[in-house]
XYZ file of N, CA and C in Angstrom:
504
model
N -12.147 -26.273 -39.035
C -11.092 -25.869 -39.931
C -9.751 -26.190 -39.282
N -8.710 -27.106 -40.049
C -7.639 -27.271 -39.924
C -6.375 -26.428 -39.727
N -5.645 -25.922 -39.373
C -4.680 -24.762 -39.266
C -3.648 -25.119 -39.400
N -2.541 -24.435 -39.943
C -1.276 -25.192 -40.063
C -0.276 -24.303 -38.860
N 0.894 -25.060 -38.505
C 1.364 -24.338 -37.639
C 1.682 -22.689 -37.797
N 2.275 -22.469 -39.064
C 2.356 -21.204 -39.254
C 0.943 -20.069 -39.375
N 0.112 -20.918 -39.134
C -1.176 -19.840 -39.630
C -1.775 -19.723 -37.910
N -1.522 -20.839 -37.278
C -1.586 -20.741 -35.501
C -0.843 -19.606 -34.828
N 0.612 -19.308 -35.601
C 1.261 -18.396 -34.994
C 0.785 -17.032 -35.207
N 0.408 -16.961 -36.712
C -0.106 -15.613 -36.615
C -1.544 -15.292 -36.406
N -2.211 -16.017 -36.117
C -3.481 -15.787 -35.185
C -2.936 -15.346 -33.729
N -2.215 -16.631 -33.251
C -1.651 -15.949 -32.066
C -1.063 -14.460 -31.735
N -0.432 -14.302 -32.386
C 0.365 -12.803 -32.837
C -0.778 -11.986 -32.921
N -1.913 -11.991 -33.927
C -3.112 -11.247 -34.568
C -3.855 -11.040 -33.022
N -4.494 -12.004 -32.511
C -5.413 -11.739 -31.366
C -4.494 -12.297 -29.864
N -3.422 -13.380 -29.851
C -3.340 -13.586 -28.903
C -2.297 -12.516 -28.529
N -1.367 -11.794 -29.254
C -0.488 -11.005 -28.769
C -1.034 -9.768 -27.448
N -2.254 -9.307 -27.594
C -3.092 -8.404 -26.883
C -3.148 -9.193 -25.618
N -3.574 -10.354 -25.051
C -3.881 -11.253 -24.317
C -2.934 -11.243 -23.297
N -1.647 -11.578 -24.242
C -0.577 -12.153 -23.543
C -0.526 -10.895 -22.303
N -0.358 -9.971 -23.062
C 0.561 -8.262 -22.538
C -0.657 -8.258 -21.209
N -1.726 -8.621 -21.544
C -3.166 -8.331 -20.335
C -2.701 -9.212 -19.501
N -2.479 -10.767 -19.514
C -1.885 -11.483 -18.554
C -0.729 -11.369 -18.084
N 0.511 -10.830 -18.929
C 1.949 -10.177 -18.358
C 1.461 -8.882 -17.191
N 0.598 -8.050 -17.511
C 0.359 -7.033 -16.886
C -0.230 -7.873 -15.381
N -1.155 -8.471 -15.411
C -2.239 -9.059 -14.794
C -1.117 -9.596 -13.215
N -0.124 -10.608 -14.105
C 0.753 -11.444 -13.167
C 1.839 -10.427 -12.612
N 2.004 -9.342 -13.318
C 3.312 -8.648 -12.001
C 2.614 -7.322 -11.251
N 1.087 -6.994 -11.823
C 0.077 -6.702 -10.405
C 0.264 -7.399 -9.165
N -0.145 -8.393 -9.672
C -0.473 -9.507 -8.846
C 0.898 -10.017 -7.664
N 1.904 -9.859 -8.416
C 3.101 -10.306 -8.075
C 3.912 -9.153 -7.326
N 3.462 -8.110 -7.269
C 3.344 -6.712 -6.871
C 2.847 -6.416 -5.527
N 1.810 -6.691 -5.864
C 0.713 -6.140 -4.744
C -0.166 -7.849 -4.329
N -0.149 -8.383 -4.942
C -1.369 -9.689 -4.187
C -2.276 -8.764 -3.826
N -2.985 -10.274 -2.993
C -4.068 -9.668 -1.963
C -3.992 -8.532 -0.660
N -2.533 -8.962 -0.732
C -2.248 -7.951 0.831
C -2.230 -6.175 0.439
N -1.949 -6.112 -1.088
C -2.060 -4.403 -0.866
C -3.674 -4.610 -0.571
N -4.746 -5.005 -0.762
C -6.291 -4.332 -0.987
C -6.605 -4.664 0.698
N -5.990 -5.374 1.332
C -6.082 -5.770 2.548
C -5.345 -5.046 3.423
N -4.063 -4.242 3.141
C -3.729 -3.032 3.468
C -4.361 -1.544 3.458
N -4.901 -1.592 2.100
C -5.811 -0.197 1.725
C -7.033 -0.305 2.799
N -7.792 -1.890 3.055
C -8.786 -2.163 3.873
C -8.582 -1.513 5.369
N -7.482 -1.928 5.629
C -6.738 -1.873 7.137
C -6.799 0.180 6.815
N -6.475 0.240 6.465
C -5.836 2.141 6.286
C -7.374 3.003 6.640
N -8.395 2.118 5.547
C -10.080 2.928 6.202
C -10.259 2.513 7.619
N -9.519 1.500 8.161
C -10.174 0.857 9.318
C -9.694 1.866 10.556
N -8.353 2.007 10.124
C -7.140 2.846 10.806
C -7.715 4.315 11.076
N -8.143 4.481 9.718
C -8.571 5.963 9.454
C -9.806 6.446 10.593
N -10.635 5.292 10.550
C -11.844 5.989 11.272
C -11.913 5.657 12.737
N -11.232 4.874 12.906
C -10.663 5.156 14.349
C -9.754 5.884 14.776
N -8.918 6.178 14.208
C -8.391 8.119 14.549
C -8.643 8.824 14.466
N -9.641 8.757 13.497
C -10.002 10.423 13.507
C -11.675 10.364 14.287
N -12.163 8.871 14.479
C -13.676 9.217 15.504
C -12.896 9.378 17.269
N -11.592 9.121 17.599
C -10.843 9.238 18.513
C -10.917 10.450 19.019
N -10.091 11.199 17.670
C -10.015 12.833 17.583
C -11.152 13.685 18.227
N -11.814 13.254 17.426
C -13.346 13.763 16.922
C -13.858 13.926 18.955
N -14.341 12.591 19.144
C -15.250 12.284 20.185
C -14.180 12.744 21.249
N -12.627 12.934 21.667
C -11.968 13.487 22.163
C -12.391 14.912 22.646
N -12.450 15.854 21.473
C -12.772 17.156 21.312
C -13.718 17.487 21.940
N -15.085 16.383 21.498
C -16.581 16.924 21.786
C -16.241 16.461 23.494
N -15.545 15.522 24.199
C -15.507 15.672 25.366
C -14.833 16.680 25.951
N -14.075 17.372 25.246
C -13.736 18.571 26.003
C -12.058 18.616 26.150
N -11.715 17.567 25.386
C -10.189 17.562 25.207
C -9.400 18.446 23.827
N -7.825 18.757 24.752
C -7.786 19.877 24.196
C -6.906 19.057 22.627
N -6.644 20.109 21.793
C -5.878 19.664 20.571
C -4.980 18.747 20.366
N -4.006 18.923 20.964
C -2.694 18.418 20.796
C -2.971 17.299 21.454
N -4.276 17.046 22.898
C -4.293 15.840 23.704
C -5.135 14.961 22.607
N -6.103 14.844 22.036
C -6.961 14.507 20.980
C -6.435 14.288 20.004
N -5.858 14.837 19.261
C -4.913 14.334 17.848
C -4.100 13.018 18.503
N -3.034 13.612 19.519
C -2.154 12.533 20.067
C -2.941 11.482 20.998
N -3.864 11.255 21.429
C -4.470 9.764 21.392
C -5.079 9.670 20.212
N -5.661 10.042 19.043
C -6.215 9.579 17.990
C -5.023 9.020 16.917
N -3.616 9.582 16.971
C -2.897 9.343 16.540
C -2.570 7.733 16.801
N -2.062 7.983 18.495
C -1.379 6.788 18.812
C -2.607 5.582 19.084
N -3.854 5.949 18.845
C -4.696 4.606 18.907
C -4.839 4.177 17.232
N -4.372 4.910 16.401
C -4.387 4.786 14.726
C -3.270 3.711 14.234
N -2.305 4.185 15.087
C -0.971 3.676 14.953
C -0.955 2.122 15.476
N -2.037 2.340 16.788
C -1.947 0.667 17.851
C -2.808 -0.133 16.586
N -4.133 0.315 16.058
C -4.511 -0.715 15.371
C -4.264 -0.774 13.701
N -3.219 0.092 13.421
C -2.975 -0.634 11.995
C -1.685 -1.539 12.250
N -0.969 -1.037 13.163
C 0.372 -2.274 13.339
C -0.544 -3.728 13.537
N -1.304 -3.321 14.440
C -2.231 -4.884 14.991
C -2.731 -5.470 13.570
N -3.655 -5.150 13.128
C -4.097 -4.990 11.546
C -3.399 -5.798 10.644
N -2.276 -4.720 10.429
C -1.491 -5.142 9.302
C -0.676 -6.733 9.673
N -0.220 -6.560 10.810
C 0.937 -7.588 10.961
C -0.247 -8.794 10.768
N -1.552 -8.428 11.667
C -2.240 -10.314 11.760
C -3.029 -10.450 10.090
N -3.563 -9.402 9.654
C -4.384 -9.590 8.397
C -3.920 -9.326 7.476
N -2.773 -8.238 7.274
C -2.432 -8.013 5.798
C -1.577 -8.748 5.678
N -0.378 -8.537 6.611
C 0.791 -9.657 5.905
C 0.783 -11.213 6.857
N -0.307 -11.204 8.029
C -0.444 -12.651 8.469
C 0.680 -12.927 9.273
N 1.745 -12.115 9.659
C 2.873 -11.908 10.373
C 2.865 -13.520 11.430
N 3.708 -13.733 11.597
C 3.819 -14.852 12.956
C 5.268 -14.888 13.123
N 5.611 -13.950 13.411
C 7.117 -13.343 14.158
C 6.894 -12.742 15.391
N 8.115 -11.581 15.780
C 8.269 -11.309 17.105
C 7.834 -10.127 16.795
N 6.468 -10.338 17.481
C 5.567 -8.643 17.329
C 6.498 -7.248 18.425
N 7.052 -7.710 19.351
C 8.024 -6.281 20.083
C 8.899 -6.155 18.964
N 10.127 -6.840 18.226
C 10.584 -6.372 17.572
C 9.950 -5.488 16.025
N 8.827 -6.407 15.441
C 8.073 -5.731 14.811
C 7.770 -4.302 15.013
N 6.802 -4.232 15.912
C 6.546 -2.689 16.842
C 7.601 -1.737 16.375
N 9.026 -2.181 16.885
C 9.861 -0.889 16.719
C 10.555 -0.415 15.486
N 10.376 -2.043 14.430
C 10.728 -1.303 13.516
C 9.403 -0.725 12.442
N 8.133 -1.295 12.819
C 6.922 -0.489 12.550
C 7.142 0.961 12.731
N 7.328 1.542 14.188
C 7.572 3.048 14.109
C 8.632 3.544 13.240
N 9.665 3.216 13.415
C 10.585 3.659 12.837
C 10.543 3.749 11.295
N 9.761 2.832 10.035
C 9.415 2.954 9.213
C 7.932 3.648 8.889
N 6.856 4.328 9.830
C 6.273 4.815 9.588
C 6.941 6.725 9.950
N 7.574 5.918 10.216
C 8.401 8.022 10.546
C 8.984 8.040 9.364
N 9.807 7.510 8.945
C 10.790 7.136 7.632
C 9.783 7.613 6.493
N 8.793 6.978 6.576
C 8.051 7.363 5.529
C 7.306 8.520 5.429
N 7.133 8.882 6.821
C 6.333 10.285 6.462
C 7.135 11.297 6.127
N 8.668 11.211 6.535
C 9.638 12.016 6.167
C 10.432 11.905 5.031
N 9.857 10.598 4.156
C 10.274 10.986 2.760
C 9.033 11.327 2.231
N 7.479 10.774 2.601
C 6.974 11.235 1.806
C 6.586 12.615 1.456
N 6.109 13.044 2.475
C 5.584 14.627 3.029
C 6.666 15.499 2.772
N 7.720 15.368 3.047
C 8.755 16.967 2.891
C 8.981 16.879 1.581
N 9.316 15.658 1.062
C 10.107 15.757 -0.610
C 8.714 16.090 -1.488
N 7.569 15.848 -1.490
C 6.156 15.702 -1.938
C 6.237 17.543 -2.161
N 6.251 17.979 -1.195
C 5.821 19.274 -0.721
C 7.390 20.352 -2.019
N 8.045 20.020 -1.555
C 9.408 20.438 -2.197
C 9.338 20.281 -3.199
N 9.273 18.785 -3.878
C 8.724 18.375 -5.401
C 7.937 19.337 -5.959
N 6.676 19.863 -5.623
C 5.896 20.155 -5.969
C 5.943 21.770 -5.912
N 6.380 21.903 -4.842
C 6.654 23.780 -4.990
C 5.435 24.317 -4.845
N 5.129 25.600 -5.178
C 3.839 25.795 -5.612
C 2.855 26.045 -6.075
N 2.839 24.967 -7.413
C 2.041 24.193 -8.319
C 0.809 23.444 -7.228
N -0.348 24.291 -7.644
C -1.508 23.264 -7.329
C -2.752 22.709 -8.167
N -3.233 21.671 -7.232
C -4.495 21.394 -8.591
C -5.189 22.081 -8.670
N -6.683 22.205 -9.550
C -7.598 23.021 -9.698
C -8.338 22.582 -7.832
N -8.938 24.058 -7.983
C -9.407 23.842 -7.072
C -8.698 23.440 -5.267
N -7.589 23.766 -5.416
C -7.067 23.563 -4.061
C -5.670 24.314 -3.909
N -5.419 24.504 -2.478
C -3.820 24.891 -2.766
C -2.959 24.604 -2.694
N -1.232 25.320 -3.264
C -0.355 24.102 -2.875
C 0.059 23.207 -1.761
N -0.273 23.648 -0.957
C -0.079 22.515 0.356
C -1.182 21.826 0.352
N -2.397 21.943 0.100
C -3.193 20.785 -0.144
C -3.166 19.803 -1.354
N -2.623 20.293 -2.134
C -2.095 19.377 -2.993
C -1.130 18.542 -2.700
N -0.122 19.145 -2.304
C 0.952 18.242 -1.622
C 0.509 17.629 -0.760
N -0.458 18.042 0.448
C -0.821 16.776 1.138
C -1.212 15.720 0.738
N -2.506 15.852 -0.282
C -3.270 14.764 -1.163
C -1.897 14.144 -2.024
N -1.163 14.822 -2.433
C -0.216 13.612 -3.431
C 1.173 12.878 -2.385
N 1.315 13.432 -1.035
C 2.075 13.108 -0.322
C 1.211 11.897 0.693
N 0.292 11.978 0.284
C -0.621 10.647 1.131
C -0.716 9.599 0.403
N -0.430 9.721 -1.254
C -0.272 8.760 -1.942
C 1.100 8.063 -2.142
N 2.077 9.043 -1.775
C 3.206 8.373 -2.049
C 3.697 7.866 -0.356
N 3.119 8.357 0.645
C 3.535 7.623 1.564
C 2.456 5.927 1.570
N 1.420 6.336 1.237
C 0.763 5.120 1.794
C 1.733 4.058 0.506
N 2.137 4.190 -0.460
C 2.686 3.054 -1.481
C 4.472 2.990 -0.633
N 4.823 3.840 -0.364
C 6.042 3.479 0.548
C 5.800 3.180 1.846
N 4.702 3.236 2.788
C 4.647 2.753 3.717
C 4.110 0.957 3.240
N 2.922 0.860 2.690
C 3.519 -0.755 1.956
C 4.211 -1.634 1.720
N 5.222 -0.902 0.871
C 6.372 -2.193 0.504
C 7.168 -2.030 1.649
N 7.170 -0.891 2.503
C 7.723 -0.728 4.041
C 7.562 -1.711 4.787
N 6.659 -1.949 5.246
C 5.885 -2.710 5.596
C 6.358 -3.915 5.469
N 6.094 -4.540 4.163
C 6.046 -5.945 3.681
C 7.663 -6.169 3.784
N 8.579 -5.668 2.813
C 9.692 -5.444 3.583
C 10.511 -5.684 4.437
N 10.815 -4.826 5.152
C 11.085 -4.821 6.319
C 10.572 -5.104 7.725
N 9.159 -4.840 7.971
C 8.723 -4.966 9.228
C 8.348 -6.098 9.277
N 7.306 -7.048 8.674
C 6.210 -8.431 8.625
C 6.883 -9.104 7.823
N 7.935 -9.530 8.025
C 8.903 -10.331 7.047
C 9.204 -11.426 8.058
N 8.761 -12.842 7.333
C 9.158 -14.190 8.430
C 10.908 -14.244 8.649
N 11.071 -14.827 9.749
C 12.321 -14.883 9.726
C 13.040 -16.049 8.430
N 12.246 -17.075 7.711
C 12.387 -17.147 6.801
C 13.065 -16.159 5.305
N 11.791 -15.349 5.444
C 12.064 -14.632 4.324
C 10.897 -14.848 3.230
N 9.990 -15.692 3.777
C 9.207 -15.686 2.894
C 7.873 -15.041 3.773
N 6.752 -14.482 2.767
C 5.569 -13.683 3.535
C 4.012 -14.657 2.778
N 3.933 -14.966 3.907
C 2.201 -16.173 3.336
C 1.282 -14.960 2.763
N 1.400 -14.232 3.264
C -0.059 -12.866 3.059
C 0.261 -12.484 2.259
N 1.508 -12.603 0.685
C 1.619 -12.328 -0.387
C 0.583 -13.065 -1.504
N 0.499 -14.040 -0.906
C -0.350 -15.426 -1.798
C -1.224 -14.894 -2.459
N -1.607 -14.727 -0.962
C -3.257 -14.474 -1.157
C -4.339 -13.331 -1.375
């Protein structure tokens, strides 16, 4: 069947209009986050269970709190900077300068996310938990999405200006 231009458009309109909005959506995901947020989220479980099996196996040796958190901390911290800079954003800059502004934006972020999270929220909690556990759980979400574009950003940024680990 033959179509005339005007009867193309409103097919287009009819079924392709839905399409478009799925591929508009699709491309500023994408253009958003790439591959490097899921390769970030990857890095964060990787991060995760080596601080806290740090913690953990710390304790059961007989170490005290504050010594156990703070090496589980600062070995959490050594391998998501490592992590992130070589796998998520593919970094090939000056990893000492990196480093310091790595800390300095992971403090940044825990101190917008966590105090304003907590304040925001007052105390309103979800079912099933209380308000400071709520605020923790929704203050872990808004730091890990500001520690991200943190990240990409500011810290793993070529001296260019352009980031390869967006691509992909």
């Amino acid at each position: 069947m033959v179509r005339t231009e005007e009867e193309k458009k409103y097919v287009w309109m009819k079924s392709g209009g839905k399409k478009f909005r799925m591929a508009a959506k699709r491309m500023l995901t994408e253009r958003l986050f790439g591959g490097s947020f899921i390769r970030f989220l990857a890095v964060g479980v990787v991060n995760t269970a080596v601080g806290y099996g740090t913690i953990f196996a710390a304790l059961a040796l007989g170490a005290s709190y504050a010594a156990a958190t703070l090496l589980g901390t600062t070995l959490g911290l050594i391998v998501s900077f490592t992590l992130n800079g070589r796998f998520t954003f593919r970094y090939s800059g000056n990893y000492t300068a990196a480093a310091l502004k790595f800390a300095a934006v992971s403090y940044a972020c825990y101190l917008a996310a966590f105090p304003l999270t907590k304040a925001a929220l007052g105390t309103w909690s979800a079912p099933y938990l209380t308000a400071d556990q709520t605020a923790a759980a929704a203050g872990c979400v808004i730091y890990t999405l500001l520690h991200y574009f943190s990240l990409r950003r500011f810290v793993f940024r070529s001296a260019a200006g352009s980031r390869r680990g967006d691509r992909n």
